[in-house]
Amino acid sequence: MSVRTRIPVTLITLLAAGLLVGGCGSSGPGGGVATGGSGWHGSGSPGGGSPGGGSVAVRAPAGYASAHPARSDGGPDRPPAEADPARTPDSTFAMDVDSASYGYARRQLEQGLRPAPDTVRPEEFVNAFRQDYPQPSGDGFTLTQDGARLPPEHHGSPEGDIRLLRIGLQTRDDGPDRPDAALTFVIDVSGSMGDPGKLDMVKRALQSFLDQVRPTDSVAIVTFDDQAHVVRAMTPVRERADLRAAVDRLEAGGDTNLEAGLVQGYRVARQGFRQGMTNRVVLLSDGLANTGDTEAAPILDRVRDEAAKQITLLGVGVGNDYGDRLMEQLADHGDGFVVYVSDEGAARRTFVQTLPAARSVRALDAKVQVTFDPRTVAGYRLIGYDDRALASTDFRDDRVDGGEVAAGHSVTALYTVRLRDGARGQVAHTQLRWQDPHTRAAVETGAEVTVADLDRRLDQAGARLQVCYAAAYLAERLRQSRHGSEVSATYLARIADAAASTTEDDAVRELARMIRNVPG
């Protein structure tokens, strides 16, 4: 059984890429319970209902939210231990739709290499796969909560009745009537981008993009080596020939002053800002900054005024030699997200299928708080989101950044939950909070999940839930966490094979191959 809640939210037109970033998600056999949710704004006044029907908000039980701080992170090789809900009932994190960690790991494994543990983020493995969460009928979210019993082949620690809990958030797609877009491409042309599969791949992908983007959109091009260069100010795409010629002339050489490029890129984006349209900076780089500021925080400080929560960021990482940490931090703290493209096909899909869609943002600074009931839960652990963890008190502090969620996006979070003996009834209450991207008004809604929602065998659950499990525990094995040894690679590959057969999804078949081919 799954619990789904629909949440309305006003639209504005900021660019947010629509990759398949949302984890895995059919509710699987057994049906589900759908409840409409209007949410509430700020202090709790009801929000508007979704088109087509009335709805009611779902509040957390009185006194359920707590001021307990979030537990400390343990790092990639020492993820957070199981939390005791009697001491720390709240698990709070910023939503994250990044998928670069999975793309980069896939590239490494294809070359017979094992990715460095600190580049492996389980939530990005889970969110790299297509999902089947239902879309809301209006401008809002569906919240899906379901799960399964861990299989006998999984030897969890500490022992007990351990369940897998999946929390999925889905927004409605824009459809064909999307707003126009103003995209500023900030392209790394430093010497390191001269390697095969870097600038050459970016140029071909951009040419494909320019062939298909609509003439009412606008594009600017900024490049950087040791300095930044404005190649084209904001230009209507109807001047396609000039834009194509500018891309053709790009050549690699020099140092990598990513700071200068991004600062200049935001300046150009602000100068070409189109009110009421989608505005985004698209950074294309291997992330190997070696000149100027090379840390994310001071770079973002310099562009904060230009961005002003109106210009969002998409990072596109390329190359086998790749600065994963810098690109991730820029996206996490720059109102955006990052993807990694490992080959020309992936690059073309990113530019041709994603950027022309220029999907509008549904939610700014989106956060999740899951409050576990100590009467039924003995312990819980969030799988991943180590870099996105927040203190409990940050949930309603709108000065604290959350994540941006775009039209057609989905976000998945997985927990392991150890139940008390004979547990029945409520397991947790999940609360969502975000800012309306047009009015900046805070919006909240939530729903409960029960023991019955998690009471299926994993091999009888939906195929997309099985993919989530296999992807998450592949990541745990790759980052060499103690939880990775709880289940064998052979069993994970078997689960992925079964899910691939059900879904007929080539990406899931590839996941099964990756699991088998991890170097020892």
CSV table of N, CA and C in Angstrom, one decimal, residues 17 22 30 41 45 47 62 117 124 136-137 209 283 287 318 322 325 352 363-364 384 401 444 446 452 463 466 511 513:
chain,number,residue,atom,x,y,z
A,17,ALA,N,16.3,21.8,-15.4
A,17,ALA,CA,16.4,20.7,-16.4
A,17,ALA,C,15.6,19.5,-16.0
A,22,GLY,N,14.5,11.2,-10.7
A,22,GLY,CA,13.7,11.0,-9.5
A,22,GLY,C,13.6,9.7,-8.9
A,30,GLY,N,-0.8,-4.3,-4.8
A,30,GLY,CA,-1.5,-4.0,-3.5
A,30,GLY,C,-2.2,-2.8,-3.5
A,41,HIS,N,-0.1,27.7,4.1
A,41,HIS,CA,0.9,28.7,3.8
A,41,HIS,C,1.3,29.4,5.1
A,45,SER,N,-2.5,29.0,7.3
A,45,SER,CA,-3.8,29.2,6.6
A,45,SER,C,-3.9,28.3,5.4
A,47,GLY,N,-4.2,26.6,1.9
A,47,GLY,CA,-3.9,26.9,0.6
A,47,GLY,C,-5.0,26.6,-0.4
A,62,ALA,N,-0.2,17.1,16.9
A,62,ALA,CA,0.2,18.2,17.9
A,62,ALA,C,1.4,17.7,18.6
A,117,PRO,N,35.6,6.5,-2.9
A,117,PRO,CA,34.4,6.5,-2.0
A,117,PRO,C,33.8,7.8,-1.8
A,124,GLU,N,22.0,10.0,-5.1
A,124,GLU,CA,22.2,10.3,-6.6
A,124,GLU,C,22.1,9.0,-7.4
A,136,PRO,N,0.6,14.9,-10.3
A,136,PRO,CA,-0.6,15.5,-9.8
A,136,PRO,C,-1.5,16.0,-11.0
A,137,SER,N,-2.8,16.2,-10.7
A,137,SER,CA,-3.6,16.7,-11.8
A,137,SER,C,-3.5,18.2,-11.9
A,209,PHE,N,21.7,21.0,-29.8
A,209,PHE,CA,20.7,21.8,-29.1
A,209,PHE,C,20.3,23.0,-29.9
A,283,LEU,N,26.5,25.7,-16.6
A,283,LEU,CA,28.0,25.6,-16.5
A,283,LEU,C,28.4,24.2,-17.1
A,287,GLY,N,35.3,20.8,-14.0
A,287,GLY,CA,35.4,21.1,-12.5
A,287,GLY,C,36.8,21.2,-12.0
A,318,VAL,N,31.8,16.8,-17.2
A,318,VAL,CA,32.3,16.0,-18.3
A,318,VAL,C,33.7,15.5,-18.0
A,322,TYR,N,37.7,14.5,-13.3
A,322,TYR,CA,36.5,15.4,-13.1
A,322,TYR,C,36.5,15.8,-11.6
A,325,ARG,N,33.5,17.2,-6.5
A,325,ARG,CA,33.1,17.9,-5.2
A,325,ARG,C,32.8,19.4,-5.5
A,352,VAL,N,19.5,18.0,-25.9
A,352,VAL,CA,18.4,18.0,-26.9
A,352,VAL,C,17.1,17.7,-26.2
A,363,ALA,N,9.1,24.5,-7.0
A,363,ALA,CA,9.4,24.7,-5.6
A,363,ALA,C,10.8,25.2,-5.4
A,364,LEU,N,11.0,26.2,-4.6
A,364,LEU,CA,12.3,26.7,-4.1
A,364,LEU,C,12.5,26.3,-2.7
A,384,GLY,N,22.0,8.0,2.5
A,384,GLY,CA,22.5,9.1,1.7
A,384,GLY,C,22.0,10.4,2.3
A,401,ASP,N,18.9,27.2,3.1
A,401,ASP,CA,18.6,26.7,1.8
A,401,ASP,C,18.1,25.3,1.8
A,444,GLU,N,3.3,24.2,3.1
A,444,GLU,CA,3.6,22.9,3.8
A,444,GLU,C,2.5,22.0,3.5
A,446,GLY,N,1.8,17.3,4.4
A,446,GLY,CA,2.4,16.1,4.9
A,446,GLY,C,1.4,15.0,4.9
A,452,ALA,N,1.6,-1.1,7.9
A,452,ALA,CA,0.9,-1.8,6.8
A,452,ALA,C,1.5,-1.4,5.4
A,463,ALA,N,8.6,-3.1,-9.2
A,463,ALA,CA,10.0,-3.2,-9.8
A,463,ALA,C,10.8,-1.9,-9.5
A,466,GLN,N,12.4,-2.0,-6.2
A,466,GLN,CA,13.5,-2.9,-6.2
A,466,GLN,C,14.7,-2.3,-6.8
A,511,LEU,N,22.5,-1.2,-14.8
A,511,LEU,CA,22.7,-1.3,-13.4
A,511,LEU,C,23.1,-2.7,-13.0
A,513,ARG,N,24.5,-5.0,-14.8
A,513,ARG,CA,25.9,-5.2,-15.3
A,513,ARG,C,26.9,-4.5,-14.4
